[in-house]
Short mmCIF file of C-alpha atoms and ligand atoms in Angstrom, two decimals:
data_model
loop_
_atom_site.label_atom_id
_atom_site.label_comp_id
_atom_site.label_asym_id
_atom_site.label_seq_id
_atom_site.Cartn_x
_atom_site.Cartn_y
_atom_site.Cartn_z
CA MET A 256 2.29 -12.66 22.68
CA THR A 257 5.10 -11.48 23.62
CA GLU A 258 6.03 -8.40 22.93
CA PRO A 259 8.65 -7.60 20.27
CA THR A 260 11.83 -6.71 22.14
CA VAL A 261 15.36 -5.53 21.79
CA ALA A 262 18.01 -7.22 23.70
CA PRO A 263 22.07 -6.80 24.37
CA ALA A 264 23.90 -9.23 21.99
CA GLY A 265 26.57 -10.15 24.60
CA GLY A 266 27.13 -13.39 25.04
CA ILE A 267 24.39 -14.70 22.82
CA ALA A 268 24.71 -17.92 20.12
CA PHE A 269 23.31 -17.82 17.14
CA GLY A 270 22.02 -21.32 15.41
CA ALA A 271 22.62 -19.87 11.65
CA GLU A 272 23.90 -17.04 9.99
CA ALA A 273 22.66 -14.76 7.18
CA GLU A 274 24.65 -12.40 5.40
CA VAL A 275 21.45 -10.49 5.00
CA LEU A 276 18.38 -11.22 6.66
CA ILE A 277 15.37 -10.24 5.54
CA VAL A 278 12.04 -9.63 8.09
CA GLY A 279 9.07 -10.36 6.10
CA GLY A 280 8.04 -11.79 2.66
CA GLY A 281 5.68 -9.33 1.21
CA ALA A 282 6.53 -7.15 -1.97
CA ALA A 283 9.41 -5.63 0.18
CA GLY A 284 10.91 -8.56 1.48
CA MET A 285 10.88 -10.62 -1.81
CA VAL A 286 12.09 -7.77 -3.79
CA ALA A 287 14.96 -7.18 -1.32
CA ALA A 288 15.43 -11.15 -1.11
CA LEU A 289 15.79 -10.81 -5.15
CA ALA A 290 17.85 -7.61 -5.30
CA ALA A 291 20.28 -9.10 -2.54
CA ALA A 292 20.86 -12.02 -4.38
CA GLU A 293 21.76 -10.34 -7.68
CA ALA A 294 24.08 -8.71 -6.11
CA GLY A 295 26.11 -11.24 -5.08
CA ALA A 296 24.47 -12.20 -1.08
CA GLU A 297 22.95 -14.86 0.31
CA PRO A 298 19.53 -13.74 2.02
CA VAL A 299 17.35 -14.92 4.08
CA VAL A 300 13.24 -14.56 4.36
CA VAL A 301 11.82 -14.82 7.76
CA GLU A 302 8.00 -14.93 7.44
CA ARG A 303 5.39 -15.02 10.27
CA GLU A 304 2.58 -16.85 8.23
CA ALA A 305 2.84 -20.54 6.41
CA VAL A 306 2.37 -18.76 3.05
CA PRO A 307 4.06 -15.09 2.38
CA ARG A 308 1.27 -13.16 1.46
CA GLY A 309 1.35 -9.88 3.20
CA SER A 310 -0.85 -6.93 2.15
CA THR A 311 0.72 -7.19 -0.78
CA ALA A 312 -1.58 -10.16 -1.33
CA LEU A 313 -4.61 -7.71 -0.53
CA SER A 314 -3.44 -5.34 -2.66
CA ALA A 315 -4.76 -3.98 -6.39
CA GLY A 316 -0.97 -4.67 -6.77
CA LEU A 317 -0.87 -1.50 -9.09
CA ILE A 318 2.65 -0.29 -8.85
CA PRO A 319 3.42 3.40 -9.75
CA ALA A 320 6.36 3.87 -12.03
CA ALA A 321 7.54 6.95 -14.87
CA GLY A 322 9.90 6.13 -17.77
CA THR A 323 9.33 2.63 -18.22
CA ARG A 324 9.06 1.01 -21.25
CA TRP A 325 5.47 0.09 -21.29
CA GLN A 326 4.29 3.53 -21.24
CA ARG A 327 6.44 4.59 -24.10
CA ASP A 328 5.20 1.85 -26.36
CA ALA A 329 1.80 3.37 -25.15
CA GLY A 330 2.84 7.10 -26.14
CA ILE A 331 2.77 8.03 -22.88
CA ALA A 332 5.31 11.14 -22.30
CA ASP A 333 6.52 10.63 -17.84
CA ASP A 334 9.50 10.91 -15.92
CA ALA A 335 10.65 10.43 -12.21
CA ALA A 336 10.91 14.77 -12.22
CA ARG A 337 7.18 14.81 -12.88
CA PHE A 338 6.40 11.30 -10.76
CA ALA A 339 7.85 13.40 -7.76
CA ASP A 340 6.22 16.40 -7.84
CA ASP A 341 2.74 15.12 -8.09
CA ILE A 342 4.03 12.68 -5.06
CA GLN A 343 5.38 15.78 -3.32
CA ARG A 344 2.16 17.72 -4.69
CA LYS A 345 -0.19 15.35 -2.55
CA ALA A 346 2.16 15.21 0.16
CA LYS A 347 1.83 19.04 1.34
CA GLY A 348 5.81 18.94 0.81
CA GLU A 349 6.09 16.51 3.84
CA ALA A 350 7.84 13.53 1.72
CA ASP A 351 11.74 13.32 2.56
CA ALA A 352 13.26 14.55 -0.68
CA ALA A 353 16.35 12.57 -1.26
CA VAL A 354 14.65 9.34 -0.84
CA LEU A 355 11.29 10.49 -2.93
CA ALA A 356 14.27 11.34 -5.66
CA ALA A 357 15.94 8.02 -5.08
CA VAL A 358 12.30 5.92 -4.95
CA THR A 359 11.20 7.96 -8.34
CA ARG A 360 14.33 7.06 -9.91
CA ALA A 361 14.62 3.51 -9.03
CA ILE A 362 11.45 2.20 -9.77
CA ALA A 363 11.19 2.57 -13.54
CA PRO A 364 14.09 0.19 -13.87
CA THR A 365 13.49 -2.06 -11.26
CA LEU A 366 9.95 -3.15 -12.79
CA GLU A 367 11.58 -3.76 -16.36
CA TRP A 368 14.09 -5.95 -14.08
CA LEU A 369 11.69 -7.58 -12.43
CA ALA A 370 10.23 -8.61 -15.85
CA ASP A 371 13.31 -9.08 -17.68
CA ALA A 372 15.02 -11.44 -15.41
CA HIS A 373 11.94 -12.63 -13.23
CA GLY A 374 9.74 -13.16 -16.24
CA LEU A 375 6.69 -10.27 -14.63
CA ALA A 376 4.85 -9.30 -17.74
CA PHE A 377 3.66 -5.67 -16.63
CA SER A 378 1.30 -3.49 -18.10
CA VAL A 379 0.64 0.01 -17.96
CA VAL A 380 -3.37 0.89 -16.86
CA THR A 381 -4.26 3.33 -20.23
CA ASP A 382 -7.98 3.59 -19.47
CA PHE A 383 -8.29 5.83 -16.21
CA LEU A 384 -6.09 8.31 -14.23
CA TYR A 385 -5.45 7.79 -10.41
CA PRO A 386 -6.33 11.07 -8.40
CA GLY A 387 -3.37 13.22 -8.43
CA HIS A 388 -1.18 11.46 -11.28
CA SER A 389 -0.70 13.79 -14.18
CA ALA A 390 0.16 10.44 -16.09
CA HIS A 391 -0.83 7.32 -16.76
CA ARG A 392 1.86 5.19 -14.66
CA MET A 393 0.41 2.76 -12.86
CA HIS A 394 1.70 -0.75 -13.77
CA GLY A 395 0.61 -4.62 -12.77
CA LEU A 396 0.28 -7.95 -14.25
CA ALA A 397 -2.34 -9.19 -16.07
CA SER A 398 -5.15 -10.01 -13.34
CA ARG A 399 -4.43 -6.44 -11.98
CA SER A 400 -4.47 -8.47 -8.36
CA GLY A 401 -1.53 -8.14 -5.73
CA ALA A 402 -2.34 -12.00 -5.16
CA GLU A 403 -0.68 -12.46 -8.59
CA LEU A 404 2.01 -10.24 -7.70
CA ILE A 405 3.14 -12.16 -4.25
CA ASP A 406 2.33 -15.02 -6.30
CA ARG A 407 5.34 -13.92 -9.12
CA LEU A 408 8.11 -12.68 -6.49
CA ARG A 409 7.75 -16.06 -4.23
CA SER A 410 7.79 -18.25 -7.40
CA ALA A 411 10.97 -15.62 -8.44
CA VAL A 412 12.56 -16.18 -5.19
CA GLU A 413 11.70 -20.01 -5.13
CA ARG A 414 13.58 -20.23 -8.54
CA ALA A 415 16.60 -18.28 -7.19
CA GLY A 416 17.01 -20.87 -3.95
CA ILE A 417 16.75 -17.80 -1.67
CA ALA A 418 15.95 -19.58 1.87
CA VAL A 419 12.44 -18.47 2.96
CA ALA A 420 11.58 -19.83 6.77
CA THR A 421 7.87 -19.34 7.53
CA GLU A 422 5.92 -19.52 10.76
CA ALA A 423 8.80 -17.86 11.92
CA ALA A 424 8.15 -14.55 13.85
CA ALA A 425 10.30 -12.21 14.32
CA ARG A 426 10.65 -11.69 18.06
CA THR A 427 13.87 -9.99 19.53
CA LEU A 428 16.73 -8.29 17.69
CA PHE A 429 20.19 -8.46 19.69
CA VAL A 430 21.65 -5.38 19.45
CA ALA A 431 25.24 -5.02 20.27
CA GLY A 432 26.32 -1.49 22.07
CA ASP A 433 27.58 0.26 18.96
CA GLY A 434 23.96 -0.45 17.32
CA THR A 435 24.82 -3.30 15.11
CA VAL A 436 22.44 -6.04 14.42
CA ARG A 437 24.00 -8.85 15.42
CA GLY A 438 20.95 -11.18 14.98
CA ILE A 439 17.30 -11.75 15.61
CA GLY A 440 15.43 -14.68 17.64
CA ILE A 441 11.94 -16.18 16.11
CA ALA A 442 9.43 -17.64 17.73
CA ARG A 443 7.85 -21.24 15.77
CA PRO A 444 4.00 -21.48 16.50
CA ASP A 445 4.99 -24.55 18.89
CA GLY A 446 6.43 -21.89 21.14
CA SER A 447 10.06 -22.52 20.78
CA GLU A 448 12.78 -19.73 19.80
CA GLU A 449 15.42 -19.68 17.38
CA ARG A 450 18.14 -17.17 16.90
CA ILE A 451 19.40 -16.13 13.46
CA GLY A 452 22.58 -14.20 13.16
CA CYS A 453 22.94 -11.19 10.57
CA ARG A 454 25.63 -9.33 8.84
CA ALA A 455 22.79 -6.95 7.51
CA LEU A 456 19.10 -6.64 8.95
CA VAL A 457 15.90 -5.57 6.52
CA LEU A 458 13.20 -4.96 7.74
CA ALA A 459 10.15 -5.36 5.62
CA CYS A 460 7.67 -6.48 7.72
CA ASN A 461 5.07 -3.73 7.05
CA GLY A 462 3.49 -1.26 9.51
CA TYR A 463 1.13 -1.52 12.17
CA GLY A 464 -2.43 -1.23 10.79
CA GLY A 465 -3.23 -4.70 12.40
CA ASN A 466 -2.48 -3.55 15.81
CA ARG A 467 -5.14 -1.47 17.46
CA ALA A 468 -4.08 -0.16 20.36
CA LEU A 469 -1.18 1.48 18.02
CA VAL A 470 -3.55 2.47 16.13
CA ARG A 471 -5.82 3.99 18.62
CA ARG A 472 -2.35 6.18 19.94
CA HIS A 473 -1.30 7.28 16.25
CA ILE A 474 -5.01 7.38 14.13
CA PRO A 475 -7.53 7.93 16.83
CA GLU A 476 -10.03 8.53 13.77
CA LEU A 477 -9.85 5.33 12.31
CA ALA A 478 -9.83 3.72 15.42
CA GLU A 479 -13.35 1.66 14.59
CA ALA A 480 -13.00 1.89 11.19
CA VAL A 481 -12.75 -1.91 9.33
CA TRP A 482 -9.51 -3.12 9.34
CA PHE A 483 -8.28 -4.00 5.32
CA GLY A 484 -5.13 -4.96 5.78
CA HIS A 485 -2.96 -7.82 6.63
CA ASP A 486 -3.28 -9.04 10.15
CA GLY A 487 0.23 -9.50 10.53
CA ASN A 488 1.30 -6.04 9.83
CA ARG A 489 1.68 -5.78 14.05
CA GLY A 490 4.31 -2.91 13.97
CA GLU A 491 7.12 -4.76 15.23
CA ALA A 492 9.12 -2.13 13.08
CA VAL A 493 7.70 0.91 15.06
CA LEU A 494 8.23 -1.07 18.85
CA TRP A 495 11.82 -2.17 17.73
CA GLY A 496 12.25 1.41 16.43
CA GLU A 497 11.18 2.76 20.21
CA ALA A 498 13.13 0.71 21.60
CA LEU A 499 16.19 1.20 19.23
CA GLY A 500 16.63 4.71 19.46
CA ALA A 501 14.97 5.09 16.11
CA GLU A 502 13.99 8.14 14.54
CA LEU A 503 9.86 7.15 13.80
CA ARG A 504 8.21 9.87 11.03
CA HIS A 505 4.68 10.81 9.78
CA LEU A 506 3.22 8.03 12.38
CA ALA A 507 -0.46 9.55 11.67
CA GLY A 508 0.04 8.76 8.07
CA HIS A 509 -1.78 5.74 6.49
CA GLN A 510 -3.55 5.00 3.46
CA GLY A 511 -7.41 4.82 4.45
CA HIS A 512 -9.79 3.83 1.46
CA GLY A 513 -13.65 5.04 1.62
CA SER A 514 -14.92 2.48 -1.06
CA VAL A 515 -14.78 -0.37 0.70
CA ALA A 516 -18.23 -2.29 -0.22
CA HIS A 517 -20.43 -2.94 2.84
CA PRO A 518 -20.89 -5.67 4.43
CA HIS A 519 -19.32 -7.88 1.77
CA GLY A 520 -16.20 -6.34 2.53
CA ILE A 521 -14.82 -5.82 -0.99
CA LEU A 522 -12.85 -3.11 -2.51
CA ILE A 523 -14.82 -0.78 -5.19
CA THR A 524 -12.15 0.82 -7.21
CA TRP A 525 -12.11 4.11 -6.80
CA ALA A 526 -11.97 4.36 -11.07
CA VAL A 527 -15.97 4.26 -10.46
CA ILE A 528 -15.50 8.12 -8.59
CA MET A 529 -13.10 9.07 -11.10
CA GLN A 530 -15.22 8.62 -14.30
CA GLY A 531 -17.90 10.31 -12.91
CA GLY A 532 -19.48 8.19 -10.02
CA VAL A 533 -20.29 10.43 -7.18
CA GLN A 534 -20.87 9.21 -3.20
CA VAL A 535 -23.63 10.77 -1.22
CA ASN A 536 -24.89 9.18 2.00
CA ALA A 537 -28.12 7.72 3.19
CA LEU A 538 -30.04 10.87 2.84
CA GLY A 539 -29.00 10.84 -0.93
CA GLU A 540 -26.73 13.80 -0.34
CA ARG A 541 -23.31 14.51 -1.36
CA PHE A 542 -20.79 15.73 0.97
CA SER A 543 -17.50 15.99 -0.33
CA ASP A 544 -14.98 16.69 -3.67
CA GLU A 545 -14.41 13.20 -3.78
CA THR A 546 -11.73 13.41 -6.64
CA GLU A 547 -9.13 14.66 -3.62
CA GLY A 548 -8.78 10.97 -2.81
CA TYR A 549 -9.64 7.75 -1.54
CA SER A 550 -7.55 7.61 1.03
CA GLU A 551 -8.89 10.61 3.05
CA GLN A 552 -12.58 9.70 2.06
CA ALA A 553 -12.00 7.15 5.21
CA ALA A 554 -12.62 9.15 7.71
CA ARG A 555 -15.26 11.40 5.83
CA VAL A 556 -17.35 8.44 4.79
CA LEU A 557 -17.33 7.11 8.97
CA ALA A 558 -18.46 10.52 10.01
CA GLN A 559 -21.69 10.02 7.56
CA PRO A 560 -24.82 8.77 9.40
CA GLY A 561 -24.42 5.28 10.12
CA GLY A 562 -21.00 5.33 9.03
CA ILE A 563 -21.68 4.31 5.32
CA ALA A 564 -21.89 5.95 2.05
CA TRP A 565 -22.57 4.94 -1.91
CA ASP A 566 -21.12 4.84 -5.06
CA VAL A 567 -23.10 6.05 -7.76
CA PHE A 568 -22.48 5.07 -10.89
CA ASP A 569 -23.27 3.58 -14.49
CA GLU A 570 -23.08 1.13 -16.39
CA ARG A 571 -20.38 2.57 -18.49
CA ILE A 572 -18.22 2.60 -15.95
CA ALA A 573 -19.27 -0.76 -14.17
CA GLY A 574 -17.31 -1.73 -17.52
CA ILE A 575 -13.80 0.02 -16.40
CA ALA A 576 -14.35 -1.21 -13.10
CA ARG A 577 -14.70 -4.55 -14.19
CA GLN A 578 -11.54 -5.64 -15.40
CA PHE A 579 -10.92 -5.63 -11.07
CA GLU A 580 -11.05 -8.91 -9.89
CA ASP A 581 -12.61 -7.35 -6.95
CA PHE A 582 -15.46 -5.46 -9.16
CA ARG A 583 -16.08 -8.90 -10.65
CA SER A 584 -16.89 -10.39 -7.12
CA ALA A 585 -18.47 -7.44 -5.94
CA GLU A 586 -21.13 -8.31 -8.68
CA ALA A 587 -21.29 -11.88 -7.94
CA ALA A 588 -21.74 -11.00 -4.81
CA GLY A 589 -24.68 -8.84 -5.20
CA ALA A 590 -22.95 -5.89 -4.12
CA VAL A 591 -24.28 -3.74 -7.15
CA LEU A 592 -27.40 -2.89 -7.16
CA ARG A 593 -28.67 -1.57 -10.93
CA ALA A 594 -31.60 0.54 -11.89
CA GLY A 595 -32.97 1.62 -15.13
CA SER A 596 -34.13 4.89 -13.69
CA VAL A 597 -32.85 7.72 -10.59
CA GLU A 598 -36.24 6.74 -9.01
CA ALA A 599 -35.61 3.02 -8.93
CA LEU A 600 -32.35 3.21 -7.98
CA ALA A 601 -33.09 5.31 -5.17
CA GLU A 602 -35.93 3.36 -3.70
CA ALA A 603 -33.64 0.23 -3.91
CA MET A 604 -30.82 2.29 -1.91
CA LYS A 605 -33.94 3.15 0.27
CA MET A 606 -33.38 6.88 -0.24
CA PRO A 607 -35.48 10.03 -1.17
CA PRO A 608 -35.39 10.17 -4.72
CA SER A 609 -35.37 14.11 -5.10
CA ALA A 610 -32.25 13.92 -2.88
CA LEU A 611 -30.43 11.57 -5.26
CA ALA A 612 -31.63 13.04 -8.34
CA ALA A 613 -30.29 16.79 -6.80
CA SER A 614 -27.00 15.46 -6.28
CA LEU A 615 -26.44 13.60 -9.51
CA ALA A 616 -27.66 16.85 -11.15
CA GLU A 617 -24.84 18.74 -9.61
CA ARG A 618 -21.72 19.73 -11.87
CA GLY A 619 -19.91 23.18 -12.15
CA ALA A 620 -16.29 24.13 -12.72
CA PRO A 621 -15.80 23.69 -9.76
CA ASP A 622 -18.70 22.45 -7.75
CA ARG A 623 -19.77 23.61 -4.15
CA PHE A 624 -17.13 21.11 -3.02
CA GLY A 625 -14.80 21.92 -5.43
CA ARG A 626 -15.00 19.49 -7.95
CA ASP A 627 -14.24 20.28 -11.42
CA TRP A 628 -17.07 18.38 -13.89
CA THR A 629 -15.32 19.91 -17.14
CA GLY A 630 -15.02 17.07 -19.69
CA VAL A 631 -16.60 14.42 -17.38
CA ALA A 632 -19.80 12.65 -19.31
CA PRO A 633 -22.80 12.64 -17.11
CA LEU A 634 -24.17 9.84 -15.37
CA ALA A 635 -26.41 7.79 -18.10
CA PRO A 636 -29.12 4.64 -17.43
CA PRO A 637 -28.70 1.68 -16.44
CA TYR A 638 -27.52 3.14 -13.31
CA CYS A 639 -25.31 1.47 -10.28
CA ALA A 640 -24.97 1.73 -6.65
CA VAL A 641 -22.47 0.32 -4.15
CA ARG A 642 -22.97 0.59 -0.19
CA VAL A 643 -19.43 1.06 1.49
CA THR A 644 -17.97 2.37 4.51
CA GLY A 645 -14.47 3.53 4.93
CA ALA A 646 -11.48 0.88 6.25
CA LEU A 647 -7.74 1.11 6.86
CA PHE A 648 -5.63 0.11 4.49
CA HIS A 649 -2.29 0.79 5.47
CA THR A 650 -0.27 2.67 7.84
CA GLN A 651 2.45 5.28 6.38
CA GLY A 652 4.51 6.24 8.97
CA GLY A 653 7.63 4.33 10.51
CA LEU A 654 11.46 4.05 10.83
CA ALA A 655 12.83 7.33 9.41
CA ILE A 656 15.46 6.06 6.60
CA ARG A 657 18.11 7.67 4.37
CA GLU A 658 18.04 7.52 0.23
CA ASP A 659 19.87 4.06 0.52
CA ALA A 660 17.55 2.44 3.15
CA ARG A 661 19.52 2.48 5.83
CA VAL A 662 17.70 3.62 9.57
CA ARG A 663 18.11 6.94 11.10
CA ARG A 664 19.08 7.24 14.84
CA ALA A 665 16.92 9.82 16.43
CA ALA A 666 20.08 11.09 17.53
CA GLY A 667 21.19 11.72 14.18
CA GLY A 668 23.31 9.56 11.61
CA VAL A 669 21.85 5.41 10.62
CA PHE A 670 22.47 2.32 12.63
CA PRO A 671 25.27 0.58 11.18
CA ASN A 672 23.75 -2.69 9.76
CA LEU A 673 20.01 -1.43 9.75
CA PHE A 674 17.66 -1.07 6.68
CA ALA A 675 13.99 -0.60 6.29
CA ALA A 676 11.61 -0.85 2.92
CA GLY A 677 7.71 -0.77 2.42
CA GLY A 678 5.45 -0.67 5.06
CA ALA A 679 8.07 -0.44 7.81
CA ALA A 680 9.84 2.35 6.84
CA ALA A 681 8.13 6.03 6.79
CA GLY A 682 6.41 6.75 3.75
CA LEU A 683 6.45 9.42 0.79
CA SER A 684 3.02 10.64 2.06
CA GLY A 685 3.30 12.57 5.32
CA SER A 686 1.47 12.92 8.06
CA ARG A 687 -1.81 12.42 6.87
CA ALA A 688 -4.16 10.56 5.16
CA ALA A 689 -4.60 12.94 2.62
CA GLY A 690 -0.93 13.02 1.44
CA TYR A 691 -0.97 9.17 0.47
CA LEU A 692 -1.08 9.27 -3.84
CA SER A 693 -2.58 6.35 -4.99
CA GLY A 694 0.31 3.21 -5.21
CA ASN A 695 2.81 4.83 -2.73
CA GLY A 696 2.57 1.66 -1.00
CA LEU A 697 3.75 -0.53 -3.69
CA LEU A 698 5.76 2.04 -4.84
CA THR A 699 8.30 1.84 -1.53
CA ALA A 700 7.83 -1.89 -0.76
CA VAL A 701 9.39 -2.66 -4.14
CA ALA A 702 11.27 0.40 -5.12
CA LEU A 703 12.81 0.36 -1.04
CA GLY A 704 12.85 -2.91 -1.80
CA ALA A 705 15.54 -2.95 -4.28
CA ILE A 706 17.75 -0.57 -3.01
CA ALA A 707 17.78 -2.33 0.50
CA GLY A 708 18.75 -5.53 -0.84
CA ARG A 709 21.19 -4.16 -3.16
CA GLU A 710 22.75 -2.26 -0.09
CA SER A 711 22.49 -4.41 2.46
CA ALA A 712 24.32 -7.20 0.14
CA ARG A 713 26.96 -4.60 -0.39
CA LEU A 714 27.71 -3.99 3.34
CA SER A 715 27.14 -7.93 4.22
CA ARG A 716 29.99 -8.47 1.57
CA ALA A 717 32.14 -5.61 2.92
CA VAL A 718 32.06 -7.03 6.56
C1 FAD B 930 -6.91 -3.39 0.35
C2 FAD B 930 -5.59 -2.83 -0.10
C3 FAD B 930 -5.50 -2.20 -1.95
C4 FAD B 930 -4.03 -1.55 -1.82
N1 FAD B 930 -3.98 -1.71 -2.77
C5 FAD B 930 -2.78 -1.00 -3.69
C6 FAD B 930 -2.70 -0.86 -4.64
O1 FAD B 930 -3.25 -1.09 -5.42
N2 FAD B 930 -0.80 -0.04 -5.22
C7 FAD B 930 -0.12 0.33 -3.86
O2 FAD B 930 0.76 0.95 -4.44
N3 FAD B 930 -0.72 0.18 -2.76
C8 FAD B 930 -1.53 -1.14 -2.49
N4 FAD B 930 -2.29 -1.39 -1.07
C9 FAD B 930 -1.13 -1.11 -0.39
C10 FAD B 930 0.18 -2.08 -0.32
O3 FAD B 930 -0.47 -3.43 -0.26
C11 FAD B 930 1.16 -2.03 0.68
O4 FAD B 930 1.39 -0.86 0.72
C12 FAD B 930 2.39 -3.13 0.43
O5 FAD B 930 1.65 -4.22 0.03
C13 FAD B 930 3.30 -3.02 1.59
O6 FAD B 930 4.00 -4.05 1.06
P1 FAD B 930 5.18 -4.81 2.43
O7 FAD B 930 6.21 -5.44 1.62
O8 FAD B 930 5.51 -3.60 3.19
O9 FAD B 930 4.07 -5.44 3.38
P2 FAD B 930 3.30 -7.13 3.33
O10 FAD B 930 2.93 -7.00 2.20
O11 FAD B 930 2.05 -6.45 4.55
O12 FAD B 930 4.37 -7.71 3.71
C14 FAD B 930 4.77 -8.25 5.19
C15 FAD B 930 5.12 -9.06 5.65
O13 FAD B 930 5.59 -9.17 7.00
C16 FAD B 930 5.22 -10.40 7.55
N5 FAD B 930 5.91 -10.11 9.26
C17 FAD B 930 5.02 -9.11 9.81
N6 FAD B 930 5.52 -9.27 10.97
C18 FAD B 930 6.96 -10.07 11.12
C19 FAD B 930 7.38 -10.51 11.77
N7 FAD B 930 7.60 -10.06 13.09
N8 FAD B 930 8.39 -11.64 11.71
C20 FAD B 930 7.94 -12.30 10.65
N9 FAD B 930 6.96 -11.74 9.16
C21 FAD B 930 6.69 -10.68 9.87
C22 FAD B 930 3.90 -10.08 7.32
O14 FAD B 930 2.98 -11.74 7.89
C23 FAD B 930 3.69 -10.08 5.85
O15 FAD B 930 3.61 -11.23 5.08
C24 FAD B 930 -3.20 -1.72 -0.75
C25 FAD B 930 -3.35 -2.44 0.69
C26 FAD B 930 -4.84 -2.98 0.91
C27 FAD B 930 -4.95 -3.34 2.50
#
C-alpha cells in the first residue's frame, strides 16, 4: 500500500466535485452524510471496503445519551451536564471542555432525529450501569449489536439517495496554499486512481488501531495485544494530520478491553463483572479493582501469567449477559464453563480451588484493591467462567477539533474546510486507557458526525 500523502492542489483536475466529501462509511461517516443531506448539501461518502461496516459493525452498538425521551419514559433523571461530568471525571479533566459540552448536548437530539427521520428504534438499557456512568444512558437497537446499527444507517443513507463510493480508499489530500482541501485521490482495488474535488472534507476514517507501527509508537503496552477493531482503521487521519501541520492530541489514548474470550475471540460483556463477577489470573488470584473500567483492564490482563485471566460469575449474571448476541455466541462456541461448586469450577479452570475460593470470598467496602462491594449480591451456584485476554478496540487520540468539528492547526486557528468526526478526531478520553468511559467511541462518532455533517454542509453552501 502506498502511504497516505498530502500534495499541492495547484494544476490538479478533478473528475467530479462533491459539496461535502466524507472519507469513511462507519457510524461517523453515515451520520455526517445524513446530517449534511438534511442541511441541504449533496454529500458523497468514499469507503475503502466493498460494504461499509467499520469498527461500528464490530461494536455492541450502544450509544450513551442524556435527557432522551427513552430515559424519560423509563423514569431516568439525567442531563447533558451530568453526563459531561462523568466523562470528565474518567478522563481526569483532560477532555476538551468545549467539544465535551457540544457533544453531550448534541447526542440526545441526534438519537431522537435518527429515530424519527430514519426509523432507528432505540431503547435504553436499564438493567445494568456501565462503569463510571451515574445514570442508565446506554441506547441501542433491538439486537444490541453494532452490525444492526451500521445496517440501519446504511439503509437510511441509501433511502436518502446519498452517493456512496465503495472500494475507494482515500490516499491523497490535494491542498491549496492556504490549507483549503480542494479534493482527494482515491485508489481502486485494480490500482487505478481517481480524483474527486470537494468544497468541504469530513474525515470519518477512524483511528490507527489497525496500523501496527503506529500502535507500537503510541501505545507500546498493547503492541502485542489482539487487535479487535476493523482492519480498515489504518491511521490516515493521523498521517495526513502530521503532513498538514494539524494539531494531534492524546495519541496514546485508547479503548482497550480486558474481557475477550480466548482463544474464541468473542467479546464478553463487562456486565458480568459489574453485576458482581470478578477476574482472577491463572493462579486463581484477583489482581485489580475490576470496576474501574474494562479499558484499562486490557493492559492489566496482558500483564498476568500467559497474558490471560478468567471472568468468574454466576448463572443469574449470565442471564443478564445473554441479552448480548456476543455472549450468546460465546456460549454456543463453548467458551463459558459451568459448574455446581467452586471446587468443580476450579478443576475445570485448572487452578487451585483454595485460591479461587479465597478470591470469590473477598468482599469489603472497599476491598484491598479499592472495589466497593456494598449492595452487590454474592455469587451463587451454578458458577460460570470464561478465559479471556486483553485487546485493543480502538484508538482515542487524533486530530484536535473545535466544537464545530473543524480541525485545528498546530500553529493555531483551524483549516478552512476540513472537519473530523468519530475516531479520526481526538476523543474525550484524555491520554490514557483509563480515561475511556464506556460509549465514548460511538458518542463521538454519532454526535460529531451530526455536527460535522451540518457544519460542512453550511460551509459548502456558503462557498
Ligand atoms: C469490539 C468493539 C466493541 C465496541 N463497543 C462499543 C460500544 O458498545 N459503544 C461505543 O461507544 N463504542 C464501542 N466501540 C468503539 C466504536 O466501535 C468506535 O468508536 C466507532 O465505531 C467509531 O466509528 P467511526 O465511524 O469513527 O469508525 P468506523 O466505524 O471504524 O468507520 C470508519 C470507516 O472508514 C473506512 N476507512 C478508513 N480509512 C479509509 C480511507 N483511507 N478511505 C476510505 N475509507 C476509509 C473504514 O473502512 C471504515 O469503514 C467498540 C469497538 C470495538 C472494536
